[in-house]
mmCIF file of C-alpha atoms in Angstrom:
data_model
loop_
_atom_site.group_PDB
_atom_site.id
_atom_site.type_symbol
_atom_site.label_atom_id
_atom_site.label_comp_id
_atom_site.label_asym_id
_atom_site.label_seq_id
_atom_site.Cartn_x
_atom_site.Cartn_y
_atom_site.Cartn_z
ATOM 1 C CA UNK A 1 0.284 0.181 -0.178
ATOM 2 C CA UNK A 2 2.378 2.418 0.753
ATOM 3 C CA UNK A 3 2.001 6.022 2.488
ATOM 4 C CA UNK A 4 4.340 9.720 1.450
ATOM 5 C CA UNK A 5 4.625 12.928 3.390
ATOM 6 C CA UNK A 6 5.967 16.309 2.265
ATOM 7 C CA UNK A 7 6.518 19.666 3.685
ATOM 8 C CA UNK A 8 7.833 22.359 2.937
ATOM 9 C CA UNK A 9 7.794 24.914 5.801
ATOM 10 C CA UNK A 10 10.146 27.918 5.836
ATOM 11 C CA UNK A 11 11.903 28.677 9.097
ATOM 12 C CA UNK A 12 11.671 25.842 10.659
ATOM 13 C CA UNK A 13 15.186 23.895 11.052
ATOM 14 C CA UNK A 14 16.013 20.607 9.504
ATOM 15 C CA UNK A 15 15.578 19.094 13.454
ATOM 16 C CA UNK A 16 12.135 20.620 13.121
ATOM 17 C CA UNK A 17 11.007 19.145 9.866
ATOM 18 C CA UNK A 18 12.526 15.706 10.587
ATOM 19 C CA UNK A 19 10.610 15.626 14.190
ATOM 20 C CA UNK A 20 7.579 16.559 12.209
ATOM 21 C CA UNK A 21 7.439 14.101 9.440
ATOM 22 C CA UNK A 22 8.564 11.182 12.036
ATOM 23 C CA UNK A 23 5.393 11.840 13.525
ATOM 24 C CA UNK A 24 3.049 11.838 10.398
ATOM 25 C CA UNK A 25 5.185 8.933 9.123
ATOM 26 C CA UNK A 26 4.538 6.938 12.887
ATOM 27 C CA UNK A 27 0.488 7.792 11.736
ATOM 28 C CA UNK A 28 0.648 6.073 8.656
ATOM 29 C CA UNK A 29 2.843 2.831 9.526
ATOM 30 C CA UNK A 30 0.328 0.528 8.804
ATOM 31 C CA UNK A 31 0.812 1.563 5.010
ATOM 32 C CA UNK A 32 3.868 0.633 5.158
ATOM 33 C CA UNK A 33 5.660 -1.670 7.733
ATOM 34 C CA UNK A 34 8.314 -2.742 5.579
ATOM 35 C CA UNK A 35 10.750 0.042 5.454
ATOM 36 C CA UNK A 36 10.740 4.096 6.308
ATOM 37 C CA UNK A 37 12.816 6.874 4.336
ATOM 38 C CA UNK A 38 13.370 10.769 5.431
ATOM 39 C CA UNK A 39 15.159 13.051 2.897
ATOM 40 C CA UNK A 40 15.459 16.772 3.856
ATOM 41 C CA UNK A 41 16.715 19.290 1.980
ATOM 42 C CA UNK A 42 15.674 22.562 4.115
ATOM 43 C CA UNK A 43 12.947 23.763 3.816
ATOM 44 C CA UNK A 44 11.535 21.133 2.042
ATOM 45 C CA UNK A 45 11.134 17.402 3.031
ATOM 46 C CA UNK A 46 10.006 13.719 1.954
ATOM 47 C CA UNK A 47 8.840 10.974 3.916
ATOM 48 C CA UNK A 48 7.827 7.201 3.002
ATOM 49 C CA UNK A 49 6.405 4.365 4.389
ATOM 50 C CA UNK A 50 7.136 0.946 2.237
ATOM 51 C CA UNK A 51 5.273 -2.017 1.989
ATOM 52 C CA UNK A 52 7.524 -4.024 -0.717
ATOM 53 C CA UNK A 53 5.905 -5.659 -3.801
ATOM 54 C CA UNK A 54 8.299 -5.120 -6.689
ATOM 55 C CA UNK A 55 12.061 -5.004 -6.394
ATOM 56 C CA UNK A 56 11.913 -5.876 -2.440
ATOM 57 C CA UNK A 57 15.418 -5.255 -1.734
ATOM 58 C CA UNK A 58 16.022 -2.401 -3.980
ATOM 59 C CA UNK A 59 13.783 0.823 -4.688
ATOM 60 C CA UNK A 60 14.421 2.901 -1.559
ATOM 61 C CA UNK A 61 12.145 5.732 -1.028
ATOM 62 C CA UNK A 62 12.433 8.882 -1.094
ATOM 63 C CA UNK A 63 14.086 8.243 -4.366
ATOM 64 C CA UNK A 64 16.408 10.925 -6.468
ATOM 65 C CA UNK A 65 17.993 10.972 -9.704
ATOM 66 C CA UNK A 66 21.756 10.537 -9.735
ATOM 67 C CA UNK A 67 21.894 15.101 -9.643
ATOM 68 C CA UNK A 68 19.849 14.752 -6.522
ATOM 69 C CA UNK A 69 17.752 17.648 -8.035
ATOM 70 C CA UNK A 70 14.454 15.461 -7.996
ATOM 71 C CA UNK A 71 12.645 13.777 -5.395
ATOM 72 C CA UNK A 72 9.957 11.109 -5.531
ATOM 73 C CA UNK A 73 7.733 9.777 -3.152
ATOM 74 C CA UNK A 74 5.375 7.213 -4.644
ATOM 75 C CA UNK A 75 2.695 4.936 -3.515
ATOM 76 C CA UNK A 76 1.363 2.608 -5.964
ATOM 77 C CA UNK A 77 2.063 0.079 -8.524
ATOM 78 C CA UNK A 78 2.345 0.512 -12.254
ATOM 79 C CA UNK A 79 1.697 -2.472 -14.456
ATOM 80 C CA UNK A 80 3.468 -1.911 -17.390
ATOM 81 C CA UNK A 81 6.443 -0.527 -16.029
ATOM 82 C CA UNK A 82 9.038 -3.535 -17.545
ATOM 83 C CA UNK A 83 7.559 -1.917 -21.108
ATOM 84 C CA UNK A 84 8.080 1.527 -20.146
ATOM 85 C CA UNK A 85 11.558 0.794 -18.764
ATOM 86 C CA UNK A 86 12.581 -0.576 -21.967
ATOM 87 C CA UNK A 87 11.454 2.758 -23.705
ATOM 88 C CA UNK A 88 13.402 4.687 -21.313
ATOM 89 C CA UNK A 89 16.645 2.557 -21.283
ATOM 90 C CA UNK A 90 18.523 4.832 -23.983
ATOM 91 C CA UNK A 91 18.107 7.764 -21.986
ATOM 92 C CA UNK A 92 18.321 7.108 -18.494
ATOM 93 C CA UNK A 93 21.006 4.483 -16.207
ATOM 94 C CA UNK A 94 18.611 2.187 -14.356
ATOM 95 C CA UNK A 95 20.260 1.435 -10.692
ATOM 96 C CA UNK A 96 16.698 -0.474 -9.561
ATOM 97 C CA UNK A 97 14.678 -3.394 -10.948
ATOM 98 C CA UNK A 98 11.347 -1.677 -9.438
ATOM 99 C CA UNK A 99 8.821 0.213 -10.955
ATOM 100 C CA UNK A 100 9.435 3.693 -8.250
ATOM 101 C CA UNK A 101 12.622 4.343 -10.565
ATOM 102 C CA UNK A 102 10.672 4.358 -14.119
ATOM 103 C CA UNK A 103 8.191 6.351 -12.644
ATOM 104 C CA UNK A 104 10.870 9.071 -11.549
ATOM 105 C CA UNK A 105 12.965 8.558 -14.997
ATOM 106 C CA UNK A 106 9.601 9.235 -17.325
ATOM 107 C CA UNK A 107 8.618 12.046 -15.077
ATOM 108 C CA UNK A 108 12.136 13.730 -15.577
ATOM 109 C CA UNK A 109 12.571 12.739 -19.475
ATOM 110 C CA UNK A 110 8.840 13.554 -20.320
ATOM 111 C CA UNK A 111 7.376 15.625 -17.554
ATOM 112 C CA UNK A 112 3.654 15.214 -16.894
ATOM 113 C CA UNK A 113 3.395 14.027 -20.646
ATOM 114 C CA UNK A 114 4.076 10.834 -18.882
ATOM 115 C CA UNK A 115 1.412 9.583 -16.971
ATOM 116 C CA UNK A 116 -0.493 9.342 -20.346
ATOM 117 C CA UNK A 117 1.607 6.198 -20.865
ATOM 118 C CA UNK A 118 1.170 4.616 -17.454
ATOM 119 C CA UNK A 119 -1.034 1.954 -16.183
ATOM 120 C CA UNK A 120 -1.655 1.481 -12.765
ATOM 121 C CA UNK A 121 -2.746 2.608 -9.689
ATOM 122 C CA UNK A 122 -0.611 5.903 -8.036
ATOM 123 C CA UNK A 123 -0.484 9.124 -5.838
ATOM 124 C CA UNK A 124 2.883 10.596 -5.687
ATOM 125 C CA UNK A 125 4.966 13.981 -5.123
ATOM 126 C CA UNK A 126 8.093 15.084 -7.105
ATOM 127 C CA UNK A 127 9.846 18.019 -5.505
ATOM 128 C CA UNK A 128 12.252 19.823 -8.075
ATOM 129 C CA UNK A 129 14.803 21.512 -5.688
ATOM 130 C CA UNK A 130 16.598 23.277 -8.298
ATOM 131 C CA UNK A 131 12.929 25.064 -9.665
ATOM 132 C CA UNK A 132 11.584 24.505 -6.432
ATOM 133 C CA UNK A 133 8.627 23.340 -7.677
ATOM 134 C CA UNK A 134 6.574 20.638 -6.598
ATOM 135 C CA UNK A 135 4.147 17.638 -8.904
ATOM 136 C CA UNK A 136 1.393 16.078 -7.272
ATOM 137 C CA UNK A 137 -0.716 13.804 -9.357
ATOM 138 C CA UNK A 138 -3.082 11.001 -8.702
ATOM 139 C CA UNK A 139 -4.411 8.046 -11.035
ATOM 140 C CA UNK A 140 -7.126 8.168 -13.358
ATOM 141 C CA UNK A 141 -10.090 6.671 -11.110
ATOM 142 C CA UNK A 142 -8.170 7.915 -7.621
ATOM 143 C CA UNK A 143 -7.566 4.698 -6.285
ATOM 144 C CA UNK A 144 -4.866 5.669 -3.939
ATOM 145 C CA UNK A 145 -5.562 9.154 -1.847
ATOM 146 C CA UNK A 146 -3.741 12.342 -1.586
ATOM 147 C CA UNK A 147 -4.878 15.498 0.903
ATOM 148 C CA UNK A 148 -2.955 18.436 1.333
ATOM 149 C CA UNK A 149 -2.985 21.862 2.492
ATOM 150 C CA UNK A 150 -1.594 25.093 1.737
ATOM 151 C CA UNK A 151 -0.129 27.030 5.005
ATOM 152 C CA UNK A 152 1.158 30.668 5.493
ATOM 153 C CA UNK A 153 4.791 28.778 5.656
ATOM 154 C CA UNK A 154 4.369 26.695 2.778
ATOM 155 C CA UNK A 155 2.538 23.655 1.781
ATOM 156 C CA UNK A 156 1.900 20.182 2.850
ATOM 157 C CA UNK A 157 0.404 16.997 1.590
ATOM 158 C CA UNK A 158 0.169 13.209 3.116
ATOM 159 C CA UNK A 159 -1.046 10.134 1.982
ATOM 160 C CA UNK A 160 -3.879 10.119 5.191
ATOM 161 C CA UNK A 161 -5.595 13.400 6.922
ATOM 162 C CA UNK A 162 -3.906 11.928 10.393
ATOM 163 C CA UNK A 163 -0.378 12.274 9.302
ATOM 164 C CA UNK A 164 -0.940 15.542 7.440
ATOM 165 C CA UNK A 165 -2.839 17.038 10.851
ATOM 166 C CA UNK A 166 1.005 15.883 12.355
ATOM 167 C CA UNK A 167 2.796 17.898 9.588
ATOM 168 C CA UNK A 168 0.794 21.124 9.611
ATOM 169 C CA UNK A 169 0.698 20.884 13.604
ATOM 170 C CA UNK A 170 -2.497 23.074 14.267
ATOM 171 C CA UNK A 171 -6.219 22.323 15.199
ATOM 172 C CA UNK A 172 -8.447 22.150 12.218
ATOM 173 C CA UNK A 173 -11.704 23.873 12.024
ATOM 174 C CA UNK A 174 -14.568 22.127 10.185
ATOM 175 C CA UNK A 175 -15.625 23.349 7.373
ATOM 176 C CA UNK A 176 -19.380 24.068 7.363
ATOM 177 C CA UNK A 177 -20.344 24.068 3.871
ATOM 178 C CA UNK A 178 -18.575 20.383 3.679
ATOM 179 C CA UNK A 179 -20.455 19.310 6.380
ATOM 180 C CA UNK A 180 -23.858 20.815 4.393
ATOM 181 C CA UNK A 181 -22.593 19.143 1.275
ATOM 182 C CA UNK A 182 -22.207 15.241 3.215
ATOM 183 C CA UNK A 183 -26.086 15.884 5.142
ATOM 184 C CA UNK A 184 -27.081 16.753 1.535
ATOM 185 C CA UNK A 185 -25.476 13.874 -0.646
ATOM 186 C CA UNK A 186 -24.153 11.867 1.792
ATOM 187 C CA UNK A 187 -20.286 12.535 0.534
ATOM 188 C CA UNK A 188 -17.994 15.484 0.754
ATOM 189 C CA UNK A 189 -17.377 16.931 -2.809
ATOM 190 C CA UNK A 190 -14.499 15.787 -4.622
ATOM 191 C CA UNK A 191 -11.634 17.927 -3.790
ATOM 192 C CA UNK A 192 -12.858 18.784 -0.539
ATOM 193 C CA UNK A 193 -12.768 17.283 2.759
ATOM 194 C CA UNK A 194 -14.359 17.709 6.017
ATOM 195 C CA UNK A 195 -11.888 20.669 7.121
ATOM 196 C CA UNK A 196 -11.281 24.120 6.357
ATOM 197 C CA UNK A 197 -8.459 24.535 3.741
ATOM 198 C CA UNK A 198 -7.749 20.768 3.943
ATOM 199 C CA UNK A 199 -8.243 19.476 0.101
ATOM 200 C CA UNK A 200 -7.537 16.619 -1.722
ATOM 201 C CA UNK A 201 -5.634 16.339 -5.172
ATOM 202 C CA UNK A 202 -8.457 15.048 -7.941
ATOM 203 C CA UNK A 203 -8.172 11.889 -9.264
ATOM 204 C CA UNK A 204 -6.595 12.091 -13.218
ATOM 205 C CA UNK A 205 -5.254 15.591 -12.219
ATOM 206 C CA UNK A 206 -2.102 16.747 -11.573
ATOM 207 C CA UNK A 207 -1.073 19.792 -8.982
ATOM 208 C CA UNK A 208 1.589 22.274 -9.016
ATOM 209 C CA UNK A 209 2.823 24.202 -6.238
ATOM 210 C CA UNK A 210 5.750 26.972 -5.825
ATOM 211 C CA UNK A 211 6.741 28.742 -2.796
ATOM 212 C CA UNK A 212 4.624 32.501 -3.508
ATOM 213 C CA UNK A 213 1.948 30.914 -5.378
ATOM 214 C CA UNK A 214 -1.449 29.292 -5.378
ATOM 215 C CA UNK A 215 -1.612 25.483 -6.504
ATOM 216 C CA UNK A 216 -2.625 24.503 -9.788
ATOM 217 C CA UNK A 217 -4.864 21.838 -10.700
ATOM 218 C CA UNK A 218 -5.065 20.256 -14.108
ATOM 219 C CA UNK A 219 -6.800 17.176 -15.549
ATOM 220 C CA UNK A 220 -4.072 14.850 -17.415
ATOM 221 C CA UNK A 221 -6.775 12.419 -18.449
ATOM 222 C CA UNK A 222 -10.768 12.293 -18.433
ATOM 223 C CA UNK A 223 -13.634 9.688 -19.153
ATOM 224 C CA UNK A 224 -14.490 9.678 -22.635
ATOM 225 C CA UNK A 225 -17.984 10.737 -23.453
ATOM 226 C CA UNK A 226 -19.647 9.602 -26.159
ATOM 227 C CA UNK A 227 -23.306 9.170 -27.939
ATOM 228 C CA UNK A 228 -25.444 6.008 -27.500
ATOM 229 C CA UNK A 229 -24.655 4.162 -31.102
ATOM 230 C CA UNK A 230 -26.620 0.952 -29.905
ATOM 231 C CA UNK A 231 -30.818 0.045 -30.145
ATOM 232 C CA UNK A 232 -33.381 -0.727 -27.757
ATOM 233 C CA UNK A 233 -32.432 -4.121 -28.242
ATOM 234 C CA UNK A 234 -28.948 -4.048 -28.107
#
């Protein structure tokens, strides 16, 4: 299953960032009992809990490229990763045997267009330490969860709300509009949660954020729609 967290917080020490991430990872340890990883390039820090499915002894996370510019934390499985790896082999020196590095290589080389080639389920964060830009994404149907919140000092995201709350370190307030939606429809509207300012990345979407800018969410996939061409009998 796996779980991920990311925190960008200006004014925080590296020790303070790590303390928050460790608490957050502790709250989602059930998602990944096999390994824990933390990578800090202050004021940004990424964390991961791993359930080993592919490349059991390799593919540690967070995973970086050789230059250290890109940092990937990834939850999911790409079913066609071997085929994608073959396509990328001439442009990337693979050091692991799993799908995580294939995702990293594809996003570094092709950008968000690589999601069109991926078949599977995923939630991920990719931090560009050079341009200070974060990319979040979820699979087409939203199988894997990913929540986020913009703060006065930065940005945080996590696979579960309890982990996100640890990163934020503040008491959340109920969103009365979301509560009304839940009572009216029986669920929170897509992209919203029960709490003010706490959002979810939409299925089939990418979300980009940079310090000082509002998050920008865009779809990379939509369910194809077409008119009915059959008959009443067919």
